[in-house]
Short mmCIF file of C-alpha atoms and ligand atoms in Angstrom, two decimals:
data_model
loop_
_atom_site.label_atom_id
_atom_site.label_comp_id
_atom_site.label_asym_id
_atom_site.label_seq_id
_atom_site.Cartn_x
_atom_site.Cartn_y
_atom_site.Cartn_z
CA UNK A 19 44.28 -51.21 27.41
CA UNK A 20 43.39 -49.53 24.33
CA UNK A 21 40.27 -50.99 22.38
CA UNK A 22 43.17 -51.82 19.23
CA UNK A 23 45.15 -53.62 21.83
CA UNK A 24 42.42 -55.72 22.40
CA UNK A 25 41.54 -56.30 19.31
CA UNK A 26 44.93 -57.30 18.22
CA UNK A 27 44.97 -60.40 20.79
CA UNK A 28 42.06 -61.77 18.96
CA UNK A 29 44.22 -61.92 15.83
CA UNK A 30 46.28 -64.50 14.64
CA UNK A 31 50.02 -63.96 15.39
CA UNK A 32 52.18 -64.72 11.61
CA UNK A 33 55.24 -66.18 12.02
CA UNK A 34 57.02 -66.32 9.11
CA UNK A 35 59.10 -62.97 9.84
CA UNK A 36 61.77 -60.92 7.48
CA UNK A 37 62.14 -58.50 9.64
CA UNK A 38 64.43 -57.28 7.32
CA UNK A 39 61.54 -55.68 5.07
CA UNK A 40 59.16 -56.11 7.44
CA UNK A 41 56.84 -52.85 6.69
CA UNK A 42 55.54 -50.74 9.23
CA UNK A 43 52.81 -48.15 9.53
CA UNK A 44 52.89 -44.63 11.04
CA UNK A 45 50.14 -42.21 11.44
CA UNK A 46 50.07 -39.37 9.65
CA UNK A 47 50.46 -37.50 12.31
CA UNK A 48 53.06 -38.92 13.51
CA UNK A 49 52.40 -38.58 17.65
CA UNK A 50 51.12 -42.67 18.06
CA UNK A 51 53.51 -45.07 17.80
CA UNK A 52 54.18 -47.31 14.75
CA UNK A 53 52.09 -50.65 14.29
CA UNK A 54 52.19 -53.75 12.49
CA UNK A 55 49.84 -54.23 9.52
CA UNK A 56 47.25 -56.47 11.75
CA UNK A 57 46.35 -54.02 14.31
CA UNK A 58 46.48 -51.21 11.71
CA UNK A 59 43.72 -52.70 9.99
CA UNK A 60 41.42 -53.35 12.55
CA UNK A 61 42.26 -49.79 13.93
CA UNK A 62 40.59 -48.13 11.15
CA UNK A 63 41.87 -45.14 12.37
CA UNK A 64 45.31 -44.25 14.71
CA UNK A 65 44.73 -43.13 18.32
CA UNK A 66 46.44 -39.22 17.51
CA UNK A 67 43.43 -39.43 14.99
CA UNK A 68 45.88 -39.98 11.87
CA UNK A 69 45.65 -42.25 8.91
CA UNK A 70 48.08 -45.29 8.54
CA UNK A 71 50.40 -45.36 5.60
CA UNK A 72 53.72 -46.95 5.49
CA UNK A 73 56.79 -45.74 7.73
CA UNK A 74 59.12 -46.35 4.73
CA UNK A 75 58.41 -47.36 1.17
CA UNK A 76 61.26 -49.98 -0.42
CA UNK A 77 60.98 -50.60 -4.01
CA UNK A 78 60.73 -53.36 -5.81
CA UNK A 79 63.35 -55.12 -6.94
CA UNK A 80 64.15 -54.09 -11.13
CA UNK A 81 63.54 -57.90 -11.73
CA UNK A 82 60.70 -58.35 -10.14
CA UNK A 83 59.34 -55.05 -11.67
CA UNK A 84 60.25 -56.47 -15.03
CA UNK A 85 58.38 -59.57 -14.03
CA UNK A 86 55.38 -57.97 -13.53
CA UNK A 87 55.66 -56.14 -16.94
CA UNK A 88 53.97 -59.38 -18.10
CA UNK A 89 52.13 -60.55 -15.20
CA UNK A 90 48.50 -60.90 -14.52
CA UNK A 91 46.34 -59.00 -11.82
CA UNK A 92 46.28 -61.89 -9.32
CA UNK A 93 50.20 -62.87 -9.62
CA UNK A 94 50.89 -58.58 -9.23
CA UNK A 95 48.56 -58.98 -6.30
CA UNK A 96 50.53 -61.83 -4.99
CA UNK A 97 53.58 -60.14 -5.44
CA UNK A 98 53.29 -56.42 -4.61
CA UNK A 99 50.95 -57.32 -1.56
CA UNK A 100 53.78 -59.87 -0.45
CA UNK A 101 56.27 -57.42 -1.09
CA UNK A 102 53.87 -54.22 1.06
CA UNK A 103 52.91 -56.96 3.90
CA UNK A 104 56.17 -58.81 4.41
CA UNK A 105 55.83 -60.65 7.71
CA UNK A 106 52.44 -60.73 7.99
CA UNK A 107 51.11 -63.11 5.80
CA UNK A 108 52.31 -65.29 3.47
CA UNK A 109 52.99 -65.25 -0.70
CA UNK A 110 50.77 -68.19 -1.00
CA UNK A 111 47.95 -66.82 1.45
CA UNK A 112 47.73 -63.23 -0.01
CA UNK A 113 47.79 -64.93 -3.67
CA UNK A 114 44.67 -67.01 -2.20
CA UNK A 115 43.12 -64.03 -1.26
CA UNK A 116 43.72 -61.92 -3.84
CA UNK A 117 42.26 -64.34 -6.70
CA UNK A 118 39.14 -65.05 -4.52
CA UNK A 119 38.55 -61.24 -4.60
CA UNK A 120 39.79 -60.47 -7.83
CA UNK A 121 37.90 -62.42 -10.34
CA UNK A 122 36.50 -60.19 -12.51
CA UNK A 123 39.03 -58.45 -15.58
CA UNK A 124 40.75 -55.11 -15.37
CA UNK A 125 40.87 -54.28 -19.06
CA UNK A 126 43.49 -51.66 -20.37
CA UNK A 127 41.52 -50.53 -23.58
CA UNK A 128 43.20 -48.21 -26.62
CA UNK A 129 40.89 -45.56 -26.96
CA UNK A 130 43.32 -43.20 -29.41
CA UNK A 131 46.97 -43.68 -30.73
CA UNK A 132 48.38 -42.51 -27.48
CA UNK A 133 45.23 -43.03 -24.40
CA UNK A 134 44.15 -46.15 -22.83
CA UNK A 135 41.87 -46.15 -20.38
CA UNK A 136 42.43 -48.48 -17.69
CA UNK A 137 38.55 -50.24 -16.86
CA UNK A 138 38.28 -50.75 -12.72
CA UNK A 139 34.26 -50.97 -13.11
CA UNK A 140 33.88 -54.41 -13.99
CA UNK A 141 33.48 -55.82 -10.68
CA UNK A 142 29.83 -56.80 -9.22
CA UNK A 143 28.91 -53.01 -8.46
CA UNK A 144 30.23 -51.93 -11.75
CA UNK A 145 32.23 -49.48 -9.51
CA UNK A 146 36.08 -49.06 -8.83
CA UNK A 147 35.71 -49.36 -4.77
CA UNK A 148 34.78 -53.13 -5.29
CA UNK A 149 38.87 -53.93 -5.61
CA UNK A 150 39.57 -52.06 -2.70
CA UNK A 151 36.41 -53.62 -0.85
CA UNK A 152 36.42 -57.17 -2.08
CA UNK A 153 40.54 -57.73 -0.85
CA UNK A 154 39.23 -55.52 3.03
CA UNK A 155 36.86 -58.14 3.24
CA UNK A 156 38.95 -61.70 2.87
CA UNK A 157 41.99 -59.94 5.32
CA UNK A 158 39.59 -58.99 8.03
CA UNK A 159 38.73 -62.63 7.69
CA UNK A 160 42.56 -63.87 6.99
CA UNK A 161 43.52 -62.00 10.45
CA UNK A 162 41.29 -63.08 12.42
CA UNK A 163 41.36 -66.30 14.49
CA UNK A 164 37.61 -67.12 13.82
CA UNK A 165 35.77 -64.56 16.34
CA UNK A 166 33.14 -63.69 13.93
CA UNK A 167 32.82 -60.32 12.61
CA UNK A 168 29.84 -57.49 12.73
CA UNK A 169 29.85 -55.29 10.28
CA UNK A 170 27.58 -52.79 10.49
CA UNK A 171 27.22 -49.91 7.77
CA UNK A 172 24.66 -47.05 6.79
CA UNK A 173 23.93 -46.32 3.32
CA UNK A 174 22.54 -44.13 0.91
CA UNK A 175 22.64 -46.74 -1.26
CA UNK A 176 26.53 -46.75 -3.01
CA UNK A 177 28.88 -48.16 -0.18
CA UNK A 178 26.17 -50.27 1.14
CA UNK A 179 26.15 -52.30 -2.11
CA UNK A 180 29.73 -52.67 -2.60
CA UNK A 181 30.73 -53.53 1.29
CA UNK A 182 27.49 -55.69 1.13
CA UNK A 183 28.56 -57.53 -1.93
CA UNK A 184 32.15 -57.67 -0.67
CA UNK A 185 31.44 -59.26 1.94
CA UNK A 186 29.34 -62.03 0.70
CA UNK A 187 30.07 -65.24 1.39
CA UNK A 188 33.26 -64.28 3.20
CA UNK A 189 33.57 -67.05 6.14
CA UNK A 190 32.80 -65.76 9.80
CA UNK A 191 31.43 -62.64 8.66
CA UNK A 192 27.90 -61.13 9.27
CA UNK A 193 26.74 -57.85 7.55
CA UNK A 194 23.80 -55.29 8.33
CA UNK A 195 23.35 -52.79 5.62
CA UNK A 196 20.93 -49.66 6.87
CA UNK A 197 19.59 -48.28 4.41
CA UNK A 198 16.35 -45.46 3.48
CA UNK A 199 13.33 -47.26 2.94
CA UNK A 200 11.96 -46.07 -0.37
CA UNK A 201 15.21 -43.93 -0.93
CA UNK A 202 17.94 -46.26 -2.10
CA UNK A 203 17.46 -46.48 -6.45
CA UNK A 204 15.77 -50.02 -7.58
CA UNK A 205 19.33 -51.65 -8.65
CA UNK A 206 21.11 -50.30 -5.44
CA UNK A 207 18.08 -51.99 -3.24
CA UNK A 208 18.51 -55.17 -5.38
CA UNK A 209 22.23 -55.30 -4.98
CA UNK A 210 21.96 -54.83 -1.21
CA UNK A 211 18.75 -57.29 -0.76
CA UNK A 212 19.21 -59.98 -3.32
CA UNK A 213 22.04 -61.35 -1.83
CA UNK A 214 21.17 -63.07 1.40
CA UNK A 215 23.14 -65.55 3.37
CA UNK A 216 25.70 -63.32 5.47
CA UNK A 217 24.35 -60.31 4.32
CA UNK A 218 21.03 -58.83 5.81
CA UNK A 219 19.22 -55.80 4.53
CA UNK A 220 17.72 -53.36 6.88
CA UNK A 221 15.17 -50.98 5.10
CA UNK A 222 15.02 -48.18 8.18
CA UNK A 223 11.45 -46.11 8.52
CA UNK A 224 13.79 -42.81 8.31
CA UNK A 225 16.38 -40.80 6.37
CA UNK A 226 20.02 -41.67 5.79
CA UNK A 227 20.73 -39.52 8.64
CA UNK A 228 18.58 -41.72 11.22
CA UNK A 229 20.41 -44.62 9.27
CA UNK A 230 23.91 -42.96 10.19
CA UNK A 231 22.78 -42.63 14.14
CA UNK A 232 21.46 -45.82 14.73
CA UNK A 233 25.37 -47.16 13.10
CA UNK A 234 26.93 -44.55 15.74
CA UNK A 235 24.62 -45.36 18.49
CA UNK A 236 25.81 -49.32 18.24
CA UNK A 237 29.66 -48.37 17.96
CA UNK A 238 29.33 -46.72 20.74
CA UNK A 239 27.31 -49.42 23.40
CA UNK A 240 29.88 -50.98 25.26
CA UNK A 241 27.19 -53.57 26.24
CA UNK A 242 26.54 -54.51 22.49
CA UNK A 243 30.34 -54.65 22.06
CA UNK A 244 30.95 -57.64 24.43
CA UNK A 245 28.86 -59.39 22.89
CA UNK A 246 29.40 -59.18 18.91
CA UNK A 247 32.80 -57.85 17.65
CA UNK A 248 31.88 -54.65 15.79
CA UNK A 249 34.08 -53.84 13.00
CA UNK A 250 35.08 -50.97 10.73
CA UNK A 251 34.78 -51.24 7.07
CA UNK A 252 35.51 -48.14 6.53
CA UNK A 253 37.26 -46.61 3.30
CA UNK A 254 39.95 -45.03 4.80
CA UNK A 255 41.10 -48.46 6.01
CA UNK A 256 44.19 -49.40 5.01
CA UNK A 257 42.53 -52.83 3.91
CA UNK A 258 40.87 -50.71 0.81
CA UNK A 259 43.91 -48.87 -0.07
CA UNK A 260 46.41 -51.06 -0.42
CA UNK A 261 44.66 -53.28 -3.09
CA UNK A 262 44.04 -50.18 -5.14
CA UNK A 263 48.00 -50.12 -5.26
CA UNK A 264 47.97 -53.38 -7.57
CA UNK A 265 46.27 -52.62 -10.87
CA UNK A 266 48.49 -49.61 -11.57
CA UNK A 267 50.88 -51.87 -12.34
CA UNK A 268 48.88 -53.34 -15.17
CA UNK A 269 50.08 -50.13 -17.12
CA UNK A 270 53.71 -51.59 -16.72
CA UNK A 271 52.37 -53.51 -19.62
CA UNK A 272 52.35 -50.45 -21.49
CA UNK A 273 56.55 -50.59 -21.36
CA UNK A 274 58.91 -49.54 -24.03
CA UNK A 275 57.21 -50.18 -27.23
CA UNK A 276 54.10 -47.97 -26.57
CA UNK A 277 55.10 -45.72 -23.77
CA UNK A 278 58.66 -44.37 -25.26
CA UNK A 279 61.17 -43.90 -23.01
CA UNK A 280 60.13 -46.57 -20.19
CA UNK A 281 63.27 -48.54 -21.53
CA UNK A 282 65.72 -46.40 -21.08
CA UNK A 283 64.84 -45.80 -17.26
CA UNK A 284 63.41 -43.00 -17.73
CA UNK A 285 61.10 -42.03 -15.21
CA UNK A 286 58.39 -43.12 -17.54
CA UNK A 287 56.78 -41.63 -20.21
CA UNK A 288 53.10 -42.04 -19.05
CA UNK A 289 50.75 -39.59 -17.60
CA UNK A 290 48.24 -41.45 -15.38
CA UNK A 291 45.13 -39.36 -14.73
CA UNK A 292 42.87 -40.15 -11.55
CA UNK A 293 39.20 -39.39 -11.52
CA UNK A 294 39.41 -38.04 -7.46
CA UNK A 295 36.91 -37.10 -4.07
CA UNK A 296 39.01 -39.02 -1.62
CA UNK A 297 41.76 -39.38 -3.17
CA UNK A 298 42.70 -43.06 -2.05
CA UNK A 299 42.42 -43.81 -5.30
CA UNK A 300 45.08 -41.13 -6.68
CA UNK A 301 47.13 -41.95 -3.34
CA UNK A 302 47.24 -45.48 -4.36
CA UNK A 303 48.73 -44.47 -7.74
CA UNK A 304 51.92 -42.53 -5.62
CA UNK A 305 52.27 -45.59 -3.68
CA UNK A 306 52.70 -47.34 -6.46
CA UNK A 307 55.30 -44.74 -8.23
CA UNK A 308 57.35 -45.41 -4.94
CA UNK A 309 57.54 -49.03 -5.42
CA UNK A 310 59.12 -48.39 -8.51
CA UNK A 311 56.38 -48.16 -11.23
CA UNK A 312 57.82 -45.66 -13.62
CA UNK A 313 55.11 -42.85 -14.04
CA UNK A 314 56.07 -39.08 -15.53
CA UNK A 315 52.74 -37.06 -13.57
CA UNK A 316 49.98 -38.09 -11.97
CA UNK A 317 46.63 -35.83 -12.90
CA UNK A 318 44.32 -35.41 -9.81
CA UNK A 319 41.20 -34.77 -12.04
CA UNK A 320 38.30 -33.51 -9.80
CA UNK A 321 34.85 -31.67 -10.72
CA UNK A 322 33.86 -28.76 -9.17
CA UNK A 323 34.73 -29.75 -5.97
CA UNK A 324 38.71 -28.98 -6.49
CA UNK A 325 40.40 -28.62 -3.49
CA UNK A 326 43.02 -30.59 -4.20
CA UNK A 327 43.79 -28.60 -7.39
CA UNK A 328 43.33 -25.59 -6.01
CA UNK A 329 45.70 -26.41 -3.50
CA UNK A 330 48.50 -27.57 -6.33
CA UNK A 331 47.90 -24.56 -7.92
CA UNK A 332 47.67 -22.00 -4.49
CA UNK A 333 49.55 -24.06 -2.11
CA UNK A 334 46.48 -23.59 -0.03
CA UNK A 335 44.45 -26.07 1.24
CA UNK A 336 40.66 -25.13 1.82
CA UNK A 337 38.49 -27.69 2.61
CA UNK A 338 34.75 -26.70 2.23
CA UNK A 339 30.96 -28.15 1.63
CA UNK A 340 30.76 -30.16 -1.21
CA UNK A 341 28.76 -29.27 -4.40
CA UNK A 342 26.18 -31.57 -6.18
CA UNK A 343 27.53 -32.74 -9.85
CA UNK A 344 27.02 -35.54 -12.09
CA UNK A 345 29.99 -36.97 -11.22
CA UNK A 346 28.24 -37.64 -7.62
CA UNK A 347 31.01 -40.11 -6.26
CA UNK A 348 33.56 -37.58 -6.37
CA UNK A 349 31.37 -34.58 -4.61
CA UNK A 350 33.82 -34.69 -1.36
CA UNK A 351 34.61 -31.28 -0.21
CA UNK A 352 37.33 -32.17 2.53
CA UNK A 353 39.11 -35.65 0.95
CA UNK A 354 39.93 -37.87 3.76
CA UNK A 355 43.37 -38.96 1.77
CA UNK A 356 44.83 -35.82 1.51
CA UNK A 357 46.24 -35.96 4.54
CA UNK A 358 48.04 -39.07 3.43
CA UNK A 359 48.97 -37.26 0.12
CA UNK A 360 50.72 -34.69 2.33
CA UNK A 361 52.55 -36.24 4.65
CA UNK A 362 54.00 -38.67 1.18
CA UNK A 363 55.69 -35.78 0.45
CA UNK A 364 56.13 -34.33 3.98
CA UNK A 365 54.36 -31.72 3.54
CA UNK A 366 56.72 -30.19 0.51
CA UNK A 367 54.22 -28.45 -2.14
CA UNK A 368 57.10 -28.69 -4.93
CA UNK A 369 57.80 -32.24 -4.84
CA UNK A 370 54.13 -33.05 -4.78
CA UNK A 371 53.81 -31.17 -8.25
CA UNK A 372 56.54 -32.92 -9.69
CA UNK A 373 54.07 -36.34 -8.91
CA UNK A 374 50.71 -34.56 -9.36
CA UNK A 375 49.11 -32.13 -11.39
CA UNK A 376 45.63 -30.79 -11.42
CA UNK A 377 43.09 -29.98 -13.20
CA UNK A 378 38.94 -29.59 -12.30
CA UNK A 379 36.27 -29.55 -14.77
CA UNK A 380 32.15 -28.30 -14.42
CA UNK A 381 29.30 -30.52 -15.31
CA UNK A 382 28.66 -28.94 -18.88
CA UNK A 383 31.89 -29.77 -19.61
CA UNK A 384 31.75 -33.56 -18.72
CA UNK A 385 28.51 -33.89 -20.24
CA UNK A 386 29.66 -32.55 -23.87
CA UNK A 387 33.10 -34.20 -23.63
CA UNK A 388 30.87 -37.75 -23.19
CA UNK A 389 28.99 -37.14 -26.38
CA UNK A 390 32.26 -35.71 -28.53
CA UNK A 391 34.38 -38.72 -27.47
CA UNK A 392 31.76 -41.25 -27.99
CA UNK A 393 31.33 -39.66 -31.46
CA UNK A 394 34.51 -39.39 -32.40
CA UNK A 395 36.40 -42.41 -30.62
CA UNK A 396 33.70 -44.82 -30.45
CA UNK A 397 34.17 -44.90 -26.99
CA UNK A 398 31.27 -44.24 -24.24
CA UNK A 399 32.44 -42.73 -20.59
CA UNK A 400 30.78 -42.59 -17.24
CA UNK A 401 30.80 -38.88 -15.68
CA UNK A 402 34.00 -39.88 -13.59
CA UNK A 403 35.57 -41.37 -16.57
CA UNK A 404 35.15 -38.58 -18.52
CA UNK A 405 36.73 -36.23 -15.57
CA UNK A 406 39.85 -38.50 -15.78
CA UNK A 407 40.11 -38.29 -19.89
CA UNK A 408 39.83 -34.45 -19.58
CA UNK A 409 42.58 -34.34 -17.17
CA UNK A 410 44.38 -36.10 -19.35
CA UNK A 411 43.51 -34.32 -22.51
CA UNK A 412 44.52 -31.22 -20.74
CA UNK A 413 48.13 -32.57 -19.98
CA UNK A 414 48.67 -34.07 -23.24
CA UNK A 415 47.60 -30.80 -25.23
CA UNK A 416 50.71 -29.58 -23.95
CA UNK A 417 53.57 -31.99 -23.69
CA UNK A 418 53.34 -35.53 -25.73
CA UNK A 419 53.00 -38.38 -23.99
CA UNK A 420 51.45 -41.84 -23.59
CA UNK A 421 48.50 -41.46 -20.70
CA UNK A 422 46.47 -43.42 -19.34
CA UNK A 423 43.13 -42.82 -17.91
CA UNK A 424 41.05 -44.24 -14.96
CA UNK A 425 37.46 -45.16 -15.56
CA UNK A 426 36.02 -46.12 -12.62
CA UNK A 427 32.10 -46.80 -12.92
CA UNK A 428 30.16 -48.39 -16.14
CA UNK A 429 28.40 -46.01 -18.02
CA UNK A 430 25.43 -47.85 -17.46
CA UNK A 431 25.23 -46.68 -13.90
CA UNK A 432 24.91 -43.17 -14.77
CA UNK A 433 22.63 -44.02 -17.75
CA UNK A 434 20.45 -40.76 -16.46
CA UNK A 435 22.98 -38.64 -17.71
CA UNK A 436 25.27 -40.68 -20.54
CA UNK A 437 21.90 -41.18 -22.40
CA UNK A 438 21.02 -37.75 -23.06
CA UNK A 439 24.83 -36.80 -23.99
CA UNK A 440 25.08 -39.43 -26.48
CA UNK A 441 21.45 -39.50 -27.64
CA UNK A 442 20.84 -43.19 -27.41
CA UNK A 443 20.20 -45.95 -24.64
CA UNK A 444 22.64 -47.99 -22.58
CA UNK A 445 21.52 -51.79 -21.86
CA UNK A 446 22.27 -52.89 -18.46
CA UNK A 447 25.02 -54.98 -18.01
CA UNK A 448 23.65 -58.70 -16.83
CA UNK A 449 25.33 -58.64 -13.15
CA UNK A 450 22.50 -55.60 -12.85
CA UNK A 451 19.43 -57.06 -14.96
CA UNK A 452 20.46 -60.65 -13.19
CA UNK A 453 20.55 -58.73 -9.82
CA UNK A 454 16.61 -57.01 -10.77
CA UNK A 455 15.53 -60.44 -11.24
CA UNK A 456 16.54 -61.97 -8.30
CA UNK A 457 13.96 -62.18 -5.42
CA UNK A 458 14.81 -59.66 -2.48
CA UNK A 459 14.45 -59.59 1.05
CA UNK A 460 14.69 -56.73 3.74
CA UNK A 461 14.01 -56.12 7.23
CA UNK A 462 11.89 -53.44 7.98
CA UNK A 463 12.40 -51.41 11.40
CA UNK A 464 11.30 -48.28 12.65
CA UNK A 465 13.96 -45.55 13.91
CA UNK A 466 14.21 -47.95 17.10
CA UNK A 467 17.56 -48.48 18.27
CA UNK A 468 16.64 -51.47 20.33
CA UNK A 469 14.85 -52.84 17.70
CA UNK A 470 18.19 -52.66 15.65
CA UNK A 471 20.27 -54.35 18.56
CA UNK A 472 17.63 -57.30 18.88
CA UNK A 473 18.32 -58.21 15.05
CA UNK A 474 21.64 -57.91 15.46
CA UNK A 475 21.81 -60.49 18.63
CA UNK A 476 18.89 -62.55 17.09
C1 LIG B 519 34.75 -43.33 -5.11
C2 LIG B 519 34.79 -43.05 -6.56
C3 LIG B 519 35.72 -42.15 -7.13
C4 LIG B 519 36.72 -41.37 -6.30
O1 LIG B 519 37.70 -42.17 -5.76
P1 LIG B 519 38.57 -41.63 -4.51
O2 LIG B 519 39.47 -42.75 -4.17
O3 LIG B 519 37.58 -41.32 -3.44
O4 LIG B 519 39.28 -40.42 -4.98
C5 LIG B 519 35.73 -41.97 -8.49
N1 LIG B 519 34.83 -42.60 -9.27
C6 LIG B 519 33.91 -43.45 -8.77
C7 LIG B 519 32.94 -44.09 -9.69
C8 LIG B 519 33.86 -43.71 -7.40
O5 LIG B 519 32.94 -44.55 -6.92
#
């Protein structure tokens, strides 16, 4: 029996069936055989080695599309992630779910006549991956019959925070964050260790890399395995991507008074530009286009890693090592979601470019662009944000549209280099000065993997 077949029995079986829409999900590489949502979640991965998307996509219905033209993120969370997991769990659950995780705004904010940028970094790590996180973390717990679950992650300080602070208070969970003593930044080691209750920090006596064994080391002990169900939080889980699907459809909001021709049917005047390094975000955003939101182009904005551009432009695909920029959460060299991207459009190069179009920019670039547009809008960008408004500045020079941009961190995360490019400080937010001030507390272990398995079963 495979180990997703055994997971699966632990789940909770949903009744309420229309098989009619009933979704299912493939691998992208199409040689496993279909699954329902459940088992594709705790799968992480598909035995061939593919990613899960959907088998089919069926849009949304126009009134229910105009519906949400007005709605708010938690009822378009109820709704679209009703309409995606049909059969598996239920309006009022997923609207539960949804408003537990979502609690913090999504601003669209006019930054010129014509761009908006659409603000994703207002969650408790000031970073867009806490949506996609935040929703993983209460439908592990929805689907699961009340087995608790291990999580277990290594960190080099980023993902720790957010999966740690996801996870949080969720019911029946436990978390272990590994982490670099001495090697994590001050706010990333007070997001991680502040928290307490489910969440335990584990400062290592090692690198990132001895952080990443130990995690590998415990996925793989069958012993450890009987005894505590291990489980993958990982970010090519379907669990983060589909949640990332909802707030595009805050720019429906956009409609026919400011956007043009969304009226008339269109296919939308707005140009949506996606700061990208795994590009679940920018797959989320196609995903949504299929259900029926009515975008002209996506812009896969990348730095100087540009694969994916390079690829739109080539029709070659090249993964390679990643460069260092200041845009560090985008420095992915071979993006996991591509392969998602691809098979979208089944592999046809043309009918991807009618979605997406590229565009890559270099770190003197960003920088400069951060200190003219906070000059000359009034408006301040993070190094990721400021990848996404180029992208878009580079589509709009030429054809004029309505666009939107993604920002996805707070400025004040990247404070090392937004301060020099506008010339003046950035205060902290309070959920990071309120997160300095609270007392921490770690666990400090040597590179010892049985010391690691004895906290674990303490
Ligand atoms: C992860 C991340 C991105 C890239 O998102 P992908 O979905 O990996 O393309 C962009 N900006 C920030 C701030 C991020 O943390």
């Amino acid at each position: 029996m495979s180990k997703y077949q055994v997971q699966s029995r632990k789940c909770k079986v949903q009744s309420n069936v229309e098989s009619a829409i009933a979704m299912k999900w493939v691998s992208t590489r199409r040689s496993s055989p279909s699954v329902p949502f459940i088992d594709a979640l705790f799968a992480g991965t598909a035995p061939d080695g593919g990613l899960y998307f959907p088998e089919r996509f069926y849009p949304l219905s126009p009134p229910t599309l105009d519906q949400l033209r007005t709605a708010d993120l938690a009822t378009i969370g109820t709704v679209v992630g009703a309409h995606l997991l049909a059969g598996e769990i239920s309006e009022a659950d997923i609207g539960r779910l949804v408003r537990d995780a979502l609690d913090f705004p999504i601003p669209l904010v006019q930054v010129t006549d014509r761009v908006w940028a659409l603000e994703l970094f207002h969650g408790p790590t000031l970073a867009f991956k806490d949506v996609g996180a935040r929703v993983q973390a209460r439908l592990l717990h929805h689907f699961t019959d009340g087995t608790p679950l291990t999580i277990l992650v290594a960190t080099s300080g980023d993902t720790g925070s957010a999966v740690a602070q996801a996870f949080h208070r969720v019911p029946d969970s436990r978390v272990f964050v590994l982490y670099p003593e001495g090697q994590v930044s001050d706010v990333q080691e007070a997001q991680m260790a502040s928290l307490g209750d489910n969440i335990t920090a584990v400062a290592i006596q090692g690198t990132f890399d001895d952080c990443q064994r130990l995690v590998k080391q415990a996925f793989a002990d069958e012993d450890l395995r009987r005894q505590v169900w291990l489980t993958p939080a990982n970010s090519i889980n379907l669990g983060r991507l589909l949640p990332q699907v909802f707030y595009y459809f805050l720019l429906a909001r956009l409609g026919p008074a400011k956007a043009g021709r969304y009226e008339q049917g269109d296919p939308g005047g707005l140009v949506v530009s996606v700061p990208s390094g795994n590009f679940g975000n920018l797959t989320a955003g196609l995903i949504a286009k299929r259900l029926g939101l009515p975008v002209r182009r996506f812009v896969a904005a990348t730095n100087v890693n540009d694969v994916v551009p390079a690829y739109l432009r080539t029709g070659i695909y090249e993964p390679r090592p990643s460069l260092r920029t200041v845009a560090n959460a985008m420095d992915v060299g071979a993006p996991s979601n591509f392969e998602r991207m691809r098979a979208m459009y089944d592999d046809d190069l043309d009918r991807m470019r009618e979605d997406v179009a590229g565009a890559a920019f270099d770190d003197r670039r960003v920088i400069a662009e951060i200190g003219r547009v906070y000059r000359e809008h009034g408006y301040l960008l993070d190094p990721h944000g400021a990848i996404a408004w180029l992208g878009l500045q580079q589509f709009l020079a030429s054809e004029p549209a309505a666009g939107v941009f993604l920002a996805t961190a707070h400025p004040a995360k990247f404070r090392e280099v937004v301060e020099p490019a506008i010339g003046r400080t950035v205060p902290l937010p309070a959920t990071l000065s309120d997160a300095l001030a609270r007392p921490r507390h770690s666990e400090r272990l040597p590179v010892n993997y049985r010391a690691l398995v004895n906290l674990i079963l303490r």
